[in-house]
Structures are given as C-alpha cells and as structure tokens.
Amino acid sequence: MTDVREQLLSIEQKYKRFTQQQFIFITALERSREHARDKTEPVSTVTQVQRYLNHHCSNSTDRSIFLLFLEIISDLEGVLKHLESSLSSRSTSSEGLTTCRELLSPSSNISQLRAHYPHNEINRLSCDEARNFYGGIVSVIPLALDLLTTYSRGGAQHVTPTATETS
C-alpha cells in the first residue's frame, strides 16, 4: 500500500499542474472540437480526448496538455489495477473501485458527471461550458483520485463519488 500512496502523491502533483493549466486544456478542447466540426457535442469520453489528440490537435501546447490529461488518466488506471489485484487476493469487492473503473473507462460517457466541493474545477468554467461541454471531462480526474485515495486509506467498502449526475 505504501507504493500506491506514493503513486497517488505523484498523481496529485501532476494533477495540481494540470489544474493550473485548466484554461489551456479548455482552449485546446475548443480548438480541437472546432477542427473536428464537433462543436455541438459535449466532450463525453476519455477516448474523445485521445481522438482530438491524434487527429485534430493543432499545436504543441494543445498536444502537451492533452498528453498530461491522458497521462494522469493512465496513472489512475494503473493505481486502480494495482488496488484491484490486491483486492482480488483478499476475495472481497469494493463499490468504490467499481465506480472508479467506470469513471476511468475510456468509452464511459462522463458528460453528466460534476465534481462538487471541495473541487472548484466547475467553478472555473463559464456556466455554458460547465453545463454543456466540459463539466464531465474536468471532473473525472478529481473524482477518481478521491475514490482511489479514500480506498487506499482504508475506506474500502463504502466509497461513493462526490458527484451528481444532472439531466
């Protein structure tokens, strides 16, 4: 569990850097969505960000922030797999890890996901952006990080995300 905590601390550092650059991330998504002629659809999956990186990324700044986002997602998936393998050796299950697996699934529709207090990612977006296009994609990392951190500290069985789904 010690190396899981070290991995989570490393992810938290990357995530702090990412939140400092959230405006750049949103701008990169805007440009890529425009280039892809995707302006009416919300950014709803991690796969969509990967597609923007591979096919619609217009400059090195956009590429860099997309790579940081995808690296954090990949690191979170690695911690999740490590925790699941340690869990399977104990023959127990966890709702929190199941929820986290669903959040981090590349094809999972996260467009309705919203992080709430203590996370302020949504507050940094305009109302239109938050409601319609980017709320889910900027919420996935803090929610998954919360779930994995709580689980690694021993809150294994009754972890639920601090998010709501809005219609």
JSON list of C-alpha atoms in Angstrom, two decimals:
[
{"chain": "A", "resi": 1, "resn": "MET", "atom": "CA", "xyz": [0.00, 0.00, 0.00]},
{"chain": "A", "resi": 2, "resn": "THR", "atom": "CA", "xyz": [2.96, 2.32, 0.53]},
{"chain": "A", "resi": 3, "resn": "ASP", "atom": "CA", "xyz": [3.85, 2.37, -3.17]},
{"chain": "A", "resi": 4, "resn": "VAL", "atom": "CA", "xyz": [0.16, 3.01, -4.00]},
{"chain": "A", "resi": 5, "resn": "ARG", "atom": "CA", "xyz": [0.23, 6.05, -1.73]},
{"chain": "A", "resi": 6, "resn": "GLU", "atom": "CA", "xyz": [3.46, 7.22, -3.39]},
{"chain": "A", "resi": 7, "resn": "GLN", "atom": "CA", "xyz": [1.85, 6.80, -6.81]},
{"chain": "A", "resi": 8, "resn": "LEU", "atom": "CA", "xyz": [-1.20, 8.75, -5.66]},
{"chain": "A", "resi": 9, "resn": "LEU", "atom": "CA", "xyz": [1.04, 11.56, -4.35]},
{"chain": "A", "resi": 10, "resn": "SER", "atom": "CA", "xyz": [2.79, 11.67, -7.71]},
{"chain": "A", "resi": 11, "resn": "ILE", "atom": "CA", "xyz": [-0.57, 11.80, -9.50]},
{"chain": "A", "resi": 12, "resn": "GLU", "atom": "CA", "xyz": [-1.73, 14.59, -7.16]},
{"chain": "A", "resi": 13, "resn": "GLN", "atom": "CA", "xyz": [1.35, 16.63, -8.13]},
{"chain": "A", "resi": 14, "resn": "LYS", "atom": "CA", "xyz": [0.63, 16.15, -11.83]},
{"chain": "A", "resi": 15, "resn": "TYR", "atom": "CA", "xyz": [-2.99, 17.00, -11.20]},
{"chain": "A", "resi": 16, "resn": "LYS", "atom": "CA", "xyz": [-2.03, 20.26, -9.44]},
{"chain": "A", "resi": 17, "resn": "ARG", "atom": "CA", "xyz": [-0.03, 21.20, -12.53]},
{"chain": "A", "resi": 18, "resn": "PHE", "atom": "CA", "xyz": [-3.00, 20.24, -14.71]},
{"chain": "A", "resi": 19, "resn": "THR", "atom": "CA", "xyz": [-5.46, 22.38, -12.71]},
{"chain": "A", "resi": 20, "resn": "GLN", "atom": "CA", "xyz": [-3.11, 25.35, -13.06]},
{"chain": "A", "resi": 21, "resn": "GLN", "atom": "CA", "xyz": [-3.39, 24.81, -16.81]},
{"chain": "A", "resi": 22, "resn": "GLN", "atom": "CA", "xyz": [-7.12, 24.07, -16.97]},
{"chain": "A", "resi": 23, "resn": "PHE", "atom": "CA", "xyz": [-7.80, 27.15, -19.09]},
{"chain": "A", "resi": 24, "resn": "ILE", "atom": "CA", "xyz": [-5.24, 25.86, -21.63]},
{"chain": "A", "resi": 25, "resn": "PHE", "atom": "CA", "xyz": [-6.97, 22.45, -21.58]},
{"chain": "A", "resi": 26, "resn": "ILE", "atom": "CA", "xyz": [-10.38, 24.01, -22.25]},
{"chain": "A", "resi": 27, "resn": "THR", "atom": "CA", "xyz": [-8.93, 26.16, -25.03]},
{"chain": "A", "resi": 28, "resn": "ALA", "atom": "CA", "xyz": [-7.28, 23.09, -26.58]},
{"chain": "A", "resi": 29, "resn": "LEU", "atom": "CA", "xyz": [-10.59, 21.23, -26.42]},
{"chain": "A", "resi": 30, "resn": "GLU", "atom": "CA", "xyz": [-12.34, 24.20, -28.04]},
{"chain": "A", "resi": 31, "resn": "ARG", "atom": "CA", "xyz": [-9.84, 24.34, -30.92]},
{"chain": "A", "resi": 32, "resn": "SER", "atom": "CA", "xyz": [-9.91, 20.59, -31.44]},
{"chain": "A", "resi": 33, "resn": "ARG", "atom": "CA", "xyz": [-13.70, 20.43, -31.33]},
{"chain": "A", "resi": 34, "resn": "GLU", "atom": "CA", "xyz": [-13.85, 23.22, -33.89]},
{"chain": "A", "resi": 35, "resn": "HIS", "atom": "CA", "xyz": [-11.32, 21.48, -36.14]},
{"chain": "A", "resi": 36, "resn": "ALA", "atom": "CA", "xyz": [-13.28, 18.22, -35.81]},
{"chain": "A", "resi": 37, "resn": "ARG", "atom": "CA", "xyz": [-16.55, 20.05, -36.51]},
{"chain": "A", "resi": 38, "resn": "ASP", "atom": "CA", "xyz": [-17.76, 18.72, -33.18]},
{"chain": "A", "resi": 39, "resn": "LYS", "atom": "CA", "xyz": [-18.94, 21.99, -31.60]},
{"chain": "A", "resi": 40, "resn": "THR", "atom": "CA", "xyz": [-22.46, 20.89, -30.74]},
{"chain": "A", "resi": 41, "resn": "GLU", "atom": "CA", "xyz": [-21.49, 17.77, -28.79]},
{"chain": "A", "resi": 42, "resn": "PRO", "atom": "CA", "xyz": [-20.06, 17.75, -25.25]},
{"chain": "A", "resi": 43, "resn": "VAL", "atom": "CA", "xyz": [-16.71, 16.17, -24.55]},
{"chain": "A", "resi": 44, "resn": "SER", "atom": "CA", "xyz": [-18.08, 12.98, -23.08]},
{"chain": "A", "resi": 45, "resn": "THR", "atom": "CA", "xyz": [-15.33, 10.32, -23.05]},
{"chain": "A", "resi": 46, "resn": "VAL", "atom": "CA", "xyz": [-11.62, 9.95, -22.49]},
{"chain": "A", "resi": 47, "resn": "THR", "atom": "CA", "xyz": [-11.48, 8.32, -25.94]},
{"chain": "A", "resi": 48, "resn": "GLN", "atom": "CA", "xyz": [-12.78, 11.56, -27.42]},
{"chain": "A", "resi": 49, "resn": "VAL", "atom": "CA", "xyz": [-9.83, 13.48, -25.90]},
{"chain": "A", "resi": 50, "resn": "GLN", "atom": "CA", "xyz": [-7.48, 10.82, -27.31]},
{"chain": "A", "resi": 51, "resn": "ARG", "atom": "CA", "xyz": [-9.11, 11.25, -30.75]},
{"chain": "A", "resi": 52, "resn": "TYR", "atom": "CA", "xyz": [-8.68, 15.02, -30.54]},
{"chain": "A", "resi": 53, "resn": "LEU", "atom": "CA", "xyz": [-5.00, 14.50, -29.72]},
{"chain": "A", "resi": 54, "resn": "ASN", "atom": "CA", "xyz": [-4.44, 12.06, -32.57]},
{"chain": "A", "resi": 55, "resn": "HIS", "atom": "CA", "xyz": [-6.48, 13.69, -35.33]},
{"chain": "A", "resi": 56, "resn": "HIS", "atom": "CA", "xyz": [-7.44, 17.28, -34.53]},
{"chain": "A", "resi": 57, "resn": "CYS", "atom": "CA", "xyz": [-4.67, 18.75, -32.39]},
{"chain": "A", "resi": 58, "resn": "SER", "atom": "CA", "xyz": [-3.42, 22.00, -33.92]},
{"chain": "A", "resi": 59, "resn": "ASN", "atom": "CA", "xyz": [-0.27, 22.89, -31.94]},
{"chain": "A", "resi": 60, "resn": "SER", "atom": "CA", "xyz": [2.31, 21.68, -29.44]},
{"chain": "A", "resi": 61, "resn": "THR", "atom": "CA", "xyz": [0.67, 23.42, -26.46]},
{"chain": "A", "resi": 62, "resn": "ASP", "atom": "CA", "xyz": [-2.60, 21.60, -27.10]},
{"chain": "A", "resi": 63, "resn": "ARG", "atom": "CA", "xyz": [-0.74, 18.34, -27.60]},
{"chain": "A", "resi": 64, "resn": "SER", "atom": "CA", "xyz": [1.15, 18.83, -24.35]},
{"chain": "A", "resi": 65, "resn": "ILE", "atom": "CA", "xyz": [-1.95, 19.45, -22.21]},
{"chain": "A", "resi": 66, "resn": "PHE", "atom": "CA", "xyz": [-3.84, 16.55, -23.82]},
{"chain": "A", "resi": 67, "resn": "LEU", "atom": "CA", "xyz": [-0.86, 14.29, -23.13]},
{"chain": "A", "resi": 68, "resn": "LEU", "atom": "CA", "xyz": [-0.77, 15.43, -19.48]},
{"chain": "A", "resi": 69, "resn": "PHE", "atom": "CA", "xyz": [-4.50, 14.72, -19.10]},
{"chain": "A", "resi": 70, "resn": "LEU", "atom": "CA", "xyz": [-4.17, 11.26, -20.68]},
{"chain": "A", "resi": 71, "resn": "GLU", "atom": "CA", "xyz": [-1.05, 10.51, -18.62]},
{"chain": "A", "resi": 72, "resn": "ILE", "atom": "CA", "xyz": [-2.93, 11.28, -15.40]},
{"chain": "A", "resi": 73, "resn": "ILE", "atom": "CA", "xyz": [-5.82, 9.06, -16.53]},
{"chain": "A", "resi": 74, "resn": "SER", "atom": "CA", "xyz": [-3.35, 6.27, -17.35]},
{"chain": "A", "resi": 75, "resn": "ASP", "atom": "CA", "xyz": [-1.63, 6.64, -13.96]},
{"chain": "A", "resi": 76, "resn": "LEU", "atom": "CA", "xyz": [-5.01, 6.48, -12.20]},
{"chain": "A", "resi": 77, "resn": "GLU", "atom": "CA", "xyz": [-5.83, 3.31, -14.16]},
{"chain": "A", "resi": 78, "resn": "GLY", "atom": "CA", "xyz": [-2.51, 1.81, -13.04]},
{"chain": "A", "resi": 79, "resn": "VAL", "atom": "CA", "xyz": [-3.28, 2.51, -9.38]},
{"chain": "A", "resi": 80, "resn": "LEU", "atom": "CA", "xyz": [-6.78, 1.10, -9.86]},
{"chain": "A", "resi": 81, "resn": "LYS", "atom": "CA", "xyz": [-5.38, -2.13, -11.35]},
{"chain": "A", "resi": 82, "resn": "HIS", "atom": "CA", "xyz": [-2.90, -2.41, -8.50]},
{"chain": "A", "resi": 83, "resn": "LEU", "atom": "CA", "xyz": [-5.64, -1.96, -5.90]},
{"chain": "A", "resi": 84, "resn": "GLU", "atom": "CA", "xyz": [-7.94, -4.41, -7.72]},
{"chain": "A", "resi": 85, "resn": "SER", "atom": "CA", "xyz": [-5.21, -7.05, -7.82]},
{"chain": "A", "resi": 86, "resn": "SER", "atom": "CA", "xyz": [-4.57, -6.66, -4.10]},
{"chain": "A", "resi": 87, "resn": "LEU", "atom": "CA", "xyz": [-8.33, -6.78, -3.54]},
{"chain": "A", "resi": 88, "resn": "SER", "atom": "CA", "xyz": [-8.74, -9.99, -5.55]},
{"chain": "A", "resi": 89, "resn": "SER", "atom": "CA", "xyz": [-6.12, -11.67, -3.39]},
{"chain": "A", "resi": 90, "resn": "ARG", "atom": "CA", "xyz": [-8.32, -10.88, -0.38]},
{"chain": "A", "resi": 91, "resn": "SER", "atom": "CA", "xyz": [-11.50, -12.18, -2.07]},
{"chain": "A", "resi": 92, "resn": "THR", "atom": "CA", "xyz": [-13.51, -9.05, -1.34]},
{"chain": "A", "resi": 93, "resn": "SER", "atom": "CA", "xyz": [-15.05, -6.41, -3.55]},
{"chain": "A", "resi": 94, "resn": "SER", "atom": "CA", "xyz": [-15.43, -2.67, -3.34]},
{"chain": "A", "resi": 95, "resn": "GLU", "atom": "CA", "xyz": [-18.14, -0.43, -4.69]},
{"chain": "A", "resi": 96, "resn": "GLY", "atom": "CA", "xyz": [-15.61, 2.43, -4.77]},
{"chain": "A", "resi": 97, "resn": "LEU", "atom": "CA", "xyz": [-13.23, 0.59, -7.08]},
{"chain": "A", "resi": 98, "resn": "THR", "atom": "CA", "xyz": [-16.12, -0.45, -9.34]},
{"chain": "A", "resi": 99, "resn": "THR", "atom": "CA", "xyz": [-17.26, 3.17, -9.56]},
{"chain": "A", "resi": 100, "resn": "CYS", "atom": "CA", "xyz": [-13.70, 4.29, -10.26]},
{"chain": "A", "resi": 101, "resn": "ARG", "atom": "CA", "xyz": [-13.31, 1.66, -13.00]},
{"chain": "A", "resi": 102, "resn": "GLU", "atom": "CA", "xyz": [-16.47, 3.01, -14.64]},
{"chain": "A", "resi": 103, "resn": "LEU", "atom": "CA", "xyz": [-15.21, 6.60, -14.38]},
{"chain": "A", "resi": 104, "resn": "LEU", "atom": "CA", "xyz": [-11.86, 5.77, -15.95]},
{"chain": "A", "resi": 105, "resn": "SER", "atom": "CA", "xyz": [-13.23, 3.54, -18.69]},
{"chain": "A", "resi": 106, "resn": "PRO", "atom": "CA", "xyz": [-12.18, 5.17, -21.99]},
{"chain": "A", "resi": 107, "resn": "SER", "atom": "CA", "xyz": [-15.64, 4.78, -23.51]},
{"chain": "A", "resi": 108, "resn": "SER", "atom": "CA", "xyz": [-17.68, 5.66, -20.43]},
{"chain": "A", "resi": 109, "resn": "ASN", "atom": "CA", "xyz": [-19.95, 8.67, -21.01]},
{"chain": "A", "resi": 110, "resn": "ILE", "atom": "CA", "xyz": [-18.93, 11.13, -18.31]},
{"chain": "A", "resi": 111, "resn": "SER", "atom": "CA", "xyz": [-20.59, 14.20, -19.80]},
{"chain": "A", "resi": 112, "resn": "GLN", "atom": "CA", "xyz": [-23.11, 14.47, -16.95]},
{"chain": "A", "resi": 113, "resn": "LEU", "atom": "CA", "xyz": [-20.55, 14.00, -14.18]},
{"chain": "A", "resi": 114, "resn": "ARG", "atom": "CA", "xyz": [-19.90, 17.02, -11.96]},
{"chain": "A", "resi": 115, "resn": "ALA", "atom": "CA", "xyz": [-17.33, 17.45, -9.21]},
{"chain": "A", "resi": 116, "resn": "HIS", "atom": "CA", "xyz": [-18.57, 19.41, -6.20]},
{"chain": "A", "resi": 117, "resn": "TYR", "atom": "CA", "xyz": [-16.95, 20.94, -3.13]},
{"chain": "A", "resi": 118, "resn": "PRO", "atom": "CA", "xyz": [-14.03, 20.81, -2.29]},
{"chain": "A", "resi": 119, "resn": "HIS", "atom": "CA", "xyz": [-13.20, 20.75, -6.01]},
{"chain": "A", "resi": 120, "resn": "ASN", "atom": "CA", "xyz": [-13.58, 24.01, -7.88]},
{"chain": "A", "resi": 121, "resn": "GLU", "atom": "CA", "xyz": [-12.95, 22.82, -11.44]},
{"chain": "A", "resi": 122, "resn": "ILE", "atom": "CA", "xyz": [-16.53, 23.52, -12.47]},
{"chain": "A", "resi": 123, "resn": "ASN", "atom": "CA", "xyz": [-16.44, 26.99, -10.89]},
{"chain": "A", "resi": 124, "resn": "ARG", "atom": "CA", "xyz": [-13.60, 27.95, -13.23]},
{"chain": "A", "resi": 125, "resn": "LEU", "atom": "CA", "xyz": [-15.75, 27.33, -16.28]},
{"chain": "A", "resi": 126, "resn": "SER", "atom": "CA", "xyz": [-18.43, 29.64, -17.61]},
{"chain": "A", "resi": 127, "resn": "CYS", "atom": "CA", "xyz": [-21.97, 28.42, -16.98]},
{"chain": "A", "resi": 128, "resn": "ASP", "atom": "CA", "xyz": [-22.43, 27.41, -20.60]},
{"chain": "A", "resi": 129, "resn": "GLU", "atom": "CA", "xyz": [-19.14, 25.49, -20.69]},
{"chain": "A", "resi": 130, "resn": "ALA", "atom": "CA", "xyz": [-19.80, 23.79, -17.37]},
{"chain": "A", "resi": 131, "resn": "ARG", "atom": "CA", "xyz": [-23.34, 22.81, -18.14]},
{"chain": "A", "resi": 132, "resn": "ASN", "atom": "CA", "xyz": [-22.96, 21.77, -21.72]},
{"chain": "A", "resi": 133, "resn": "PHE", "atom": "CA", "xyz": [-19.47, 20.82, -22.83]},
{"chain": "A", "resi": 134, "resn": "TYR", "atom": "CA", "xyz": [-16.66, 20.30, -20.32]},
{"chain": "A", "resi": 135, "resn": "GLY", "atom": "CA", "xyz": [-18.05, 19.64, -16.84]},
{"chain": "A", "resi": 136, "resn": "GLY", "atom": "CA", "xyz": [-17.67, 15.87, -17.06]},
{"chain": "A", "resi": 137, "resn": "ILE", "atom": "CA", "xyz": [-14.19, 15.79, -18.54]},
{"chain": "A", "resi": 138, "resn": "VAL", "atom": "CA", "xyz": [-12.76, 18.20, -15.95]},
{"chain": "A", "resi": 139, "resn": "SER", "atom": "CA", "xyz": [-14.49, 16.27, -13.14]},
{"chain": "A", "resi": 140, "resn": "VAL", "atom": "CA", "xyz": [-13.23, 12.77, -13.93]},
{"chain": "A", "resi": 141, "resn": "ILE", "atom": "CA", "xyz": [-9.71, 13.16, -12.52]},
{"chain": "A", "resi": 142, "resn": "PRO", "atom": "CA", "xyz": [-10.59, 14.70, -9.12]},
{"chain": "A", "resi": 143, "resn": "LEU", "atom": "CA", "xyz": [-13.40, 12.20, -8.56]},
{"chain": "A", "resi": 144, "resn": "ALA", "atom": "CA", "xyz": [-11.29, 9.17, -9.50]},
{"chain": "A", "resi": 145, "resn": "LEU", "atom": "CA", "xyz": [-8.40, 10.49, -7.41]},
{"chain": "A", "resi": 146, "resn": "ASP", "atom": "CA", "xyz": [-10.73, 10.93, -4.42]},
{"chain": "A", "resi": 147, "resn": "LEU", "atom": "CA", "xyz": [-12.06, 7.38, -4.77]},
{"chain": "A", "resi": 148, "resn": "LEU", "atom": "CA", "xyz": [-8.60, 5.82, -5.03]},
{"chain": "A", "resi": 149, "resn": "THR", "atom": "CA", "xyz": [-7.18, 7.91, -2.19]},
{"chain": "A", "resi": 150, "resn": "THR", "atom": "CA", "xyz": [-10.10, 7.05, 0.09]},
{"chain": "A", "resi": 151, "resn": "TYR", "atom": "CA", "xyz": [-9.79, 3.37, -0.78]},
{"chain": "A", "resi": 152, "resn": "SER", "atom": "CA", "xyz": [-6.02, 3.31, -0.19]},
{"chain": "A", "resi": 153, "resn": "ARG", "atom": "CA", "xyz": [-6.54, 4.87, 3.26]},
{"chain": "A", "resi": 154, "resn": "GLY", "atom": "CA", "xyz": [-8.87, 2.09, 4.27]},
{"chain": "A", "resi": 155, "resn": "GLY", "atom": "CA", "xyz": [-12.33, 3.42, 3.37]},
{"chain": "A", "resi": 156, "resn": "ALA", "atom": "CA", "xyz": [-12.72, 0.47, 1.06]},
{"chain": "A", "resi": 157, "resn": "GLN", "atom": "CA", "xyz": [-16.29, -0.70, 1.24]},
{"chain": "A", "resi": 158, "resn": "HIS", "atom": "CA", "xyz": [-18.48, 2.41, 1.34]},
{"chain": "A", "resi": 159, "resn": "VAL", "atom": "CA", "xyz": [-16.86, 4.87, -1.03]},
{"chain": "A", "resi": 160, "resn": "THR", "atom": "CA", "xyz": [-19.11, 6.89, -3.31]},
{"chain": "A", "resi": 161, "resn": "PRO", "atom": "CA", "xyz": [-18.10, 9.72, -5.60]},
{"chain": "A", "resi": 162, "resn": "THR", "atom": "CA", "xyz": [-18.73, 13.30, -4.58]},
{"chain": "A", "resi": 163, "resn": "ALA", "atom": "CA", "xyz": [-20.56, 13.97, -7.80]},
{"chain": "A", "resi": 164, "resn": "THR", "atom": "CA", "xyz": [-24.05, 14.22, -9.08]},
{"chain": "A", "resi": 165, "resn": "GLU", "atom": "CA", "xyz": [-25.45, 13.42, -12.42]},
{"chain": "A", "resi": 166, "resn": "THR", "atom": "CA", "xyz": [-27.54, 16.19, -13.89]},
{"chain": "A", "resi": 167, "resn": "SER", "atom": "CA", "xyz": [-30.06, 15.77, -16.61]}
]
